Short mmCIF file of C-alpha atoms and ligand atoms in Angstrom, two decimals:
data_model
loop_
_atom_site.label_atom_id
_atom_site.label_comp_id
_atom_site.label_asym_id
_atom_site.label_seq_id
_atom_site.Cartn_x
_atom_site.Cartn_y
_atom_site.Cartn_z
CA MET Z 187 40.59 -68.56 71.58
CA GLU Z 188 38.22 -70.65 69.00
CA VAL Z 189 35.48 -72.40 70.63
CA THR Z 190 33.80 -75.38 69.19
CA LEU Z 191 30.63 -76.97 70.58
CA LEU Z 192 31.28 -80.41 69.91
CA GLY Z 193 28.37 -82.05 71.90
CA THR Z 194 25.38 -80.27 72.90
CA GLY Z 195 22.94 -82.91 74.19
CA ASP Z 196 22.55 -84.73 77.12
CA THR Z 197 23.35 -88.65 78.02
CA THR Z 198 21.09 -89.90 75.24
CA GLY Z 199 21.97 -87.19 72.74
CA THR Z 200 19.46 -86.32 70.07
CA PRO Z 201 18.08 -87.92 67.74
CA THR Z 202 17.69 -90.39 70.98
CA VAL Z 203 17.96 -94.00 69.82
CA GLY Z 204 14.41 -95.50 69.35
CA CYS Z 205 12.45 -92.18 69.79
CA ASP Z 206 10.67 -90.74 66.93
CA CYS Z 207 9.22 -87.69 68.74
CA ALA Z 208 9.04 -84.61 66.65
CA VAL Z 209 12.36 -83.31 68.03
CA CYS Z 210 13.89 -86.24 67.08
CA GLN Z 211 12.31 -86.60 63.76
CA ARG Z 212 13.53 -82.80 63.08
CA ALA Z 213 17.13 -84.14 63.97
CA ARG Z 214 17.28 -86.99 61.71
CA ASN Z 215 15.76 -84.91 58.70
CA PRO Z 216 16.47 -81.41 58.84
CA ASP Z 217 14.02 -79.49 56.92
CA GLU Z 218 16.67 -76.55 56.46
CA PRO Z 219 20.18 -76.28 56.46
CA LEU Z 220 21.13 -73.66 59.41
CA VAL Z 221 23.86 -71.16 57.97
CA ASP Z 222 26.84 -69.54 59.23
CA GLN Z 223 26.14 -66.15 60.86
CA LEU Z 224 27.98 -63.32 62.33
CA ASP Z 225 26.57 -61.75 65.64
CA GLU Z 226 26.67 -58.23 66.35
CA ARG Z 227 30.06 -58.53 68.28
CA GLY Z 228 31.75 -59.93 65.24
CA VAL Z 229 31.62 -63.66 66.95
CA THR Z 230 32.05 -66.07 64.34
CA VAL Z 231 29.10 -68.76 64.80
CA GLY Z 232 29.93 -71.65 62.42
CA PRO Z 233 27.72 -74.02 60.36
CA ARG Z 234 24.88 -75.17 62.36
CA GLY Z 235 23.66 -78.77 62.56
CA VAL Z 236 20.65 -80.25 64.02
CA GLU Z 237 22.10 -82.95 66.08
CA ARG Z 238 23.20 -82.96 69.76
CA THR Z 239 25.94 -85.49 70.83
CA ARG Z 240 26.98 -86.00 74.12
CA PHE Z 241 28.83 -83.03 75.88
CA SER Z 242 32.22 -81.98 74.65
CA ILE Z 243 33.78 -78.46 73.77
CA HIS Z 244 36.84 -77.97 71.58
CA VAL Z 245 39.22 -74.85 72.48
CA ARG Z 246 42.03 -74.07 70.11
CA ASN Z 247 44.56 -71.51 70.77
CA GLU Z 248 44.78 -69.92 67.16
CA ARG Z 249 48.26 -68.45 67.91
CA THR Z 250 50.32 -71.80 68.76
CA ASP Z 251 47.33 -74.33 67.35
CA GLU Z 252 47.23 -76.14 70.53
CA THR Z 253 43.96 -77.61 71.48
CA LEU Z 254 42.24 -78.33 74.84
CA LEU Z 255 39.23 -80.68 74.76
CA ILE Z 256 36.93 -80.05 77.39
CA ASP Z 257 35.27 -83.67 78.59
CA ALA Z 258 35.89 -86.81 76.32
CA SER Z 259 32.43 -87.37 75.05
CA PRO Z 260 31.47 -91.31 73.89
CA ASP Z 261 30.81 -89.32 70.57
CA PHE Z 262 34.50 -88.42 70.44
CA ARG Z 263 35.39 -90.20 67.25
CA THR Z 264 32.11 -88.81 65.33
CA GLN Z 265 32.82 -85.45 66.49
CA PHE Z 266 36.63 -85.21 65.62
CA LEU Z 267 35.74 -86.73 62.11
CA ARG Z 268 32.64 -84.43 61.63
CA GLU Z 269 34.76 -81.37 62.40
CA ASP Z 270 37.81 -82.59 60.80
CA LEU Z 271 40.02 -82.04 63.95
CA GLU Z 272 43.28 -83.37 64.91
CA PRO Z 273 43.82 -85.25 68.14
CA PRO Z 274 43.77 -82.77 71.20
CA ASP Z 275 47.03 -81.68 72.75
CA ALA Z 276 45.39 -81.89 76.44
CA ALA Z 277 42.12 -82.69 77.88
CA LEU Z 278 40.08 -81.77 81.06
CA ILE Z 279 37.60 -83.88 82.75
CA THR Z 280 34.68 -82.13 84.67
CA HIS Z 281 33.18 -85.14 86.41
CA VAL Z 282 33.05 -88.81 86.16
CA HIS Z 283 29.63 -89.47 84.54
CA PHE Z 284 29.34 -91.83 81.45
CA ASP Z 285 28.85 -88.69 78.89
CA HIS Z 286 31.91 -86.80 80.10
CA LEU Z 287 34.27 -89.16 80.54
CA ASP Z 288 33.67 -92.54 78.60
CA GLY Z 289 35.22 -91.00 75.38
CA LEU Z 290 38.73 -90.89 76.80
CA GLY Z 291 39.44 -94.40 75.73
CA ASN Z 292 39.46 -93.00 71.98
CA VAL Z 293 42.97 -91.29 72.50
CA TYR Z 294 44.18 -94.83 72.22
CA ARG Z 295 46.50 -94.93 69.29
CA LEU Z 296 45.74 -91.26 68.47
CA CYS Z 297 47.74 -89.38 71.18
CA ARG Z 298 51.55 -90.32 71.88
CA GLU Z 299 51.01 -88.26 75.10
CA LEU Z 300 47.91 -86.53 76.71
CA PRO Z 301 47.95 -84.54 79.72
CA VAL Z 302 44.47 -84.85 81.39
CA TYR Z 303 43.37 -82.19 84.12
CA ALA Z 304 40.80 -83.10 86.88
CA SER Z 305 39.93 -81.94 90.31
CA GLY Z 306 42.07 -83.17 92.98
CA ALA Z 307 39.92 -82.60 95.68
CA VAL Z 308 38.50 -85.99 97.42
CA ASP Z 309 34.77 -86.27 96.63
CA PRO Z 310 33.26 -87.75 99.88
CA GLU Z 311 30.65 -89.54 98.05
CA MET Z 312 33.39 -91.56 95.93
CA GLY Z 313 36.23 -91.37 98.59
CA HIS Z 314 38.68 -90.38 95.86
CA SER Z 315 39.06 -87.36 93.74
CA VAL Z 316 38.26 -87.05 89.97
CA ALA Z 317 41.66 -87.43 89.04
CA GLU Z 318 42.43 -90.49 90.86
CA HIS Z 319 38.95 -92.00 89.39
CA VAL Z 320 40.41 -90.93 85.71
CA ARG Z 321 44.04 -92.40 86.63
CA ASP Z 322 42.55 -95.69 87.91
CA ARG Z 323 39.90 -96.19 85.18
CA TYR Z 324 42.51 -95.70 82.28
CA ASP Z 325 45.52 -96.97 84.14
CA TYR Z 326 45.97 -99.16 80.81
CA LEU Z 327 46.39 -96.18 78.72
CA ASP Z 328 49.93 -95.11 78.73
CA PRO Z 329 49.63 -91.76 76.78
CA LEU Z 330 47.58 -90.29 79.69
CA ASP Z 331 49.23 -88.30 82.15
CA VAL Z 332 46.42 -87.30 84.66
CA GLN Z 333 47.33 -84.12 86.11
CA ALA Z 334 45.20 -83.15 89.56
CA ARG Z 335 44.65 -79.34 90.18
CA GLN Z 336 42.66 -78.01 93.18
CA PRO Z 337 39.27 -76.09 92.89
CA PHE Z 338 39.94 -72.49 92.14
CA GLU Z 339 43.83 -73.22 91.30
CA SER Z 340 45.11 -71.20 88.32
CA PHE Z 341 46.95 -73.20 85.97
CA SER Z 342 48.22 -72.95 82.37
CA ILE Z 343 46.81 -75.21 79.43
CA CYS Z 344 47.68 -74.40 75.86
CA GLY Z 345 48.52 -70.90 76.80
CA PHE Z 346 45.27 -70.41 78.48
CA THR Z 347 44.50 -69.69 81.98
CA VAL Z 348 42.10 -72.15 83.42
CA ARG Z 349 40.37 -72.86 86.79
CA LEU Z 350 38.14 -75.43 87.84
CA VAL Z 351 35.10 -74.28 90.13
CA PRO Z 352 32.91 -76.42 92.19
CA VAL Z 353 29.23 -76.57 91.04
CA ASP Z 354 26.39 -78.75 92.35
CA HIS Z 355 25.55 -81.95 90.55
CA PRO Z 356 24.72 -84.31 93.43
CA PRO Z 357 25.68 -86.67 94.55
CA LEU Z 358 29.23 -86.36 92.83
CA ASP Z 359 31.61 -83.67 92.79
CA THR Z 360 31.48 -81.89 89.71
CA TYR Z 361 33.28 -78.56 88.25
CA GLY Z 362 32.69 -75.81 86.03
CA VAL Z 363 35.67 -74.25 84.03
CA VAL Z 364 36.79 -70.62 83.35
CA ILE Z 365 39.15 -70.30 80.54
CA GLU Z 366 40.83 -67.26 80.01
CA ASP Z 367 42.91 -65.96 77.12
CA PRO Z 368 45.81 -63.87 78.44
CA GLN Z 369 46.78 -62.08 75.19
CA THR Z 370 43.16 -61.55 74.24
CA GLY Z 371 41.28 -61.18 77.50
CA GLY Z 372 38.55 -63.45 76.13
CA GLN Z 373 36.70 -65.69 78.34
CA LEU Z 374 34.75 -68.80 78.08
CA SER Z 375 32.82 -69.82 81.13
CA ILE Z 376 31.34 -73.46 81.29
CA THR Z 377 28.92 -74.01 83.96
CA GLY Z 378 29.61 -78.11 83.76
CA ASP Z 379 26.71 -80.31 84.73
CA THR Z 380 25.00 -78.20 87.50
CA ARG Z 381 21.63 -77.56 89.42
CA TYR Z 382 20.96 -73.63 89.61
CA ARG Z 383 21.98 -73.36 93.18
CA ILE Z 384 25.89 -73.14 92.73
CA PRO Z 385 28.24 -71.47 95.37
CA ALA Z 386 28.63 -67.56 95.12
CA ASP Z 387 32.59 -68.03 94.88
CA SER Z 388 32.09 -70.23 91.81
CA LYS Z 389 29.46 -67.65 90.23
CA ASP Z 390 32.22 -64.80 90.93
CA ALA Z 391 34.51 -66.70 89.02
CA LEU Z 392 32.53 -67.43 86.02
CA ALA Z 393 31.12 -64.05 85.78
CA ASP Z 394 31.39 -61.66 82.83
CA PRO Z 395 32.21 -64.16 80.30
CA ASP Z 396 32.30 -63.63 76.37
CA LEU Z 397 30.56 -66.67 76.03
CA LEU Z 398 29.00 -68.69 78.80
CA VAL Z 399 28.10 -72.56 78.14
CA ALA Z 400 25.36 -73.20 80.51
CA ASP Z 401 23.69 -76.76 81.51
CA GLY Z 402 19.99 -76.62 80.66
CA ILE Z 403 18.27 -79.92 80.00
CA LEU Z 404 14.70 -78.92 79.11
CA PRO Z 405 11.81 -76.51 79.83
CA ALA Z 406 10.63 -75.79 83.47
CA ASP Z 407 7.29 -77.09 82.40
CA ARG Z 408 8.67 -80.61 82.05
CA CYS Z 409 9.47 -80.83 85.70
CA ASP Z 410 6.43 -82.77 86.43
CA SER Z 411 8.31 -85.63 84.41
CA HIS Z 412 10.80 -85.98 87.04
CA PRO Z 413 10.18 -88.03 90.34
CA ALA Z 414 11.78 -85.04 92.52
CA GLY Z 415 9.84 -82.28 90.36
CA GLY Z 416 11.63 -79.18 90.31
CA ALA Z 417 13.62 -76.89 92.71
CA ASP Z 418 15.37 -73.65 93.06
CA TYR Z 419 12.16 -71.78 92.49
CA ASP Z 420 12.22 -68.04 91.36
CA GLU Z 421 9.86 -65.17 92.53
CA ASN Z 422 7.15 -66.42 90.18
CA GLY Z 423 7.26 -69.91 91.15
CA VAL Z 424 9.29 -71.15 88.18
CA PRO Z 425 11.77 -74.14 88.68
CA MET Z 426 15.44 -73.17 87.86
CA THR Z 427 16.34 -76.74 88.44
CA TYR Z 428 14.86 -79.99 86.99
CA GLY Z 429 14.88 -82.73 89.50
CA THR Z 430 18.16 -82.08 91.54
CA LYS Z 431 21.06 -82.31 88.82
CA HIS Z 432 20.42 -80.13 86.03
CA MET Z 433 19.19 -76.72 85.58
CA THR Z 434 16.00 -75.86 83.30
CA ILE Z 435 16.40 -73.59 80.33
CA GLU Z 436 14.71 -70.92 82.22
CA GLY Z 437 17.48 -71.61 84.86
CA ALA Z 438 20.38 -71.30 82.51
CA LYS Z 439 19.07 -68.07 81.37
CA SER Z 440 18.27 -66.59 84.38
CA LEU Z 441 22.21 -67.68 85.32
CA ALA Z 442 23.58 -66.26 82.21
CA ASP Z 443 21.82 -62.70 82.97
CA GLU Z 444 23.14 -63.00 86.64
CA LEU Z 445 26.65 -63.65 85.25
CA ASP Z 446 26.22 -60.84 82.64
CA ALA Z 447 27.23 -63.13 79.88
CA THR Z 448 27.89 -61.32 76.53
CA GLU Z 449 27.06 -64.61 74.63
CA THR Z 450 25.27 -67.80 75.74
CA ARG Z 451 24.59 -71.08 74.61
CA ILE Z 452 22.41 -73.58 76.54
CA VAL Z 453 23.81 -77.20 76.22
CA HIS Z 454 23.31 -80.66 77.75
CA LEU Z 455 19.79 -80.10 76.16
CA SER Z 456 17.29 -83.46 75.99
CA HIS Z 457 14.86 -84.18 73.02
CA TYR Z 458 11.87 -83.03 75.19
CA LEU Z 459 11.81 -79.64 73.96
CA PRO Z 460 8.88 -77.87 71.87
CA ALA Z 461 9.77 -78.99 68.17
CA GLU Z 462 9.22 -75.72 66.44
CA THR Z 463 11.94 -74.03 68.69
CA ALA Z 464 14.33 -76.90 69.61
CA PHE Z 465 17.00 -75.59 67.71
CA ASP Z 466 16.67 -72.08 68.00
CA ARG Z 467 19.25 -69.86 70.03
CA PRO Z 468 20.37 -69.51 72.62
CA LEU Z 469 20.04 -73.51 72.69
CA GLY Z 470 23.34 -74.74 71.34
CA VAL Z 471 23.68 -77.28 68.48
CA ASP Z 472 26.51 -79.52 67.39
CA GLY Z 473 29.29 -77.50 65.52
CA GLU Z 474 28.64 -74.03 66.45
CA ARG Z 475 32.13 -71.85 66.60
CA PHE Z 476 33.05 -68.84 68.40
CA SER Z 477 36.08 -66.67 68.34
CA LEU Z 478 36.78 -64.90 71.57
ZN1 ZN W 797 13.03 -87.83 71.15
ZN1 ZN W 798 26.51 -85.47 84.83
ZN1 ZN W 799 26.12 -84.96 81.58
#
């Protein structure tokens, strides 16, 4: 399983339009190119940029060359050109927010057919499922074949075994994703957009990944900037959740420990980070590539 982080930023991305904070300045003018590295497990970490476009992950089956897109970023075109990728063979949508769904229109004239997987569970807030929402929203796009799947149901895409697991991103239903390669035993776990407090059976499904891609929007000490402050405090009084919708970076690291992740990248990052360490691991940057 080859995993490429296409988009590691929050809904505004980094650099953010109209912002000249130190992080956005570093993202516009990287002072040093970051290079390929191999970690101790032999996980290949591809060239690191210093940009964070909106969320998306690309998963390729090296044996069949089939590719699965996790979420359709509004930056789809930029990401596919940047990584020199062919259009995907399948897509999966975790939830209906702009930064995860609105790129789907990019497949117009690119894909002859595209199965799009999403939860078929009815969201009480929307009155319909994520799958129905995607189907209605893109009913003009003939190539799309929206396939509803139930939470925790195992299904096969591109030779991988995939499960959607409920997380907590109020008020809308949102899902994490577990992707396993039955040939290599490799496992990618993606928390999706979520606060720290997620259901125990979802944690069980996400546990023991080779790579965890975890939501973590900003450091805990920035919770003052949210009208709702922080939530899900640990024993030292550190908020694991920023506001109500996303984990803090501390929360993402704590969850990674709890899930016993071999490798972790924190994504969905805002530009409100300390500039000196804004692009340091385990914070993800666009273009990182892993072999599981
Ligand atoms: Zn900024
Ligand atoms: Zn969201
Ligand atoms: Zn998001």
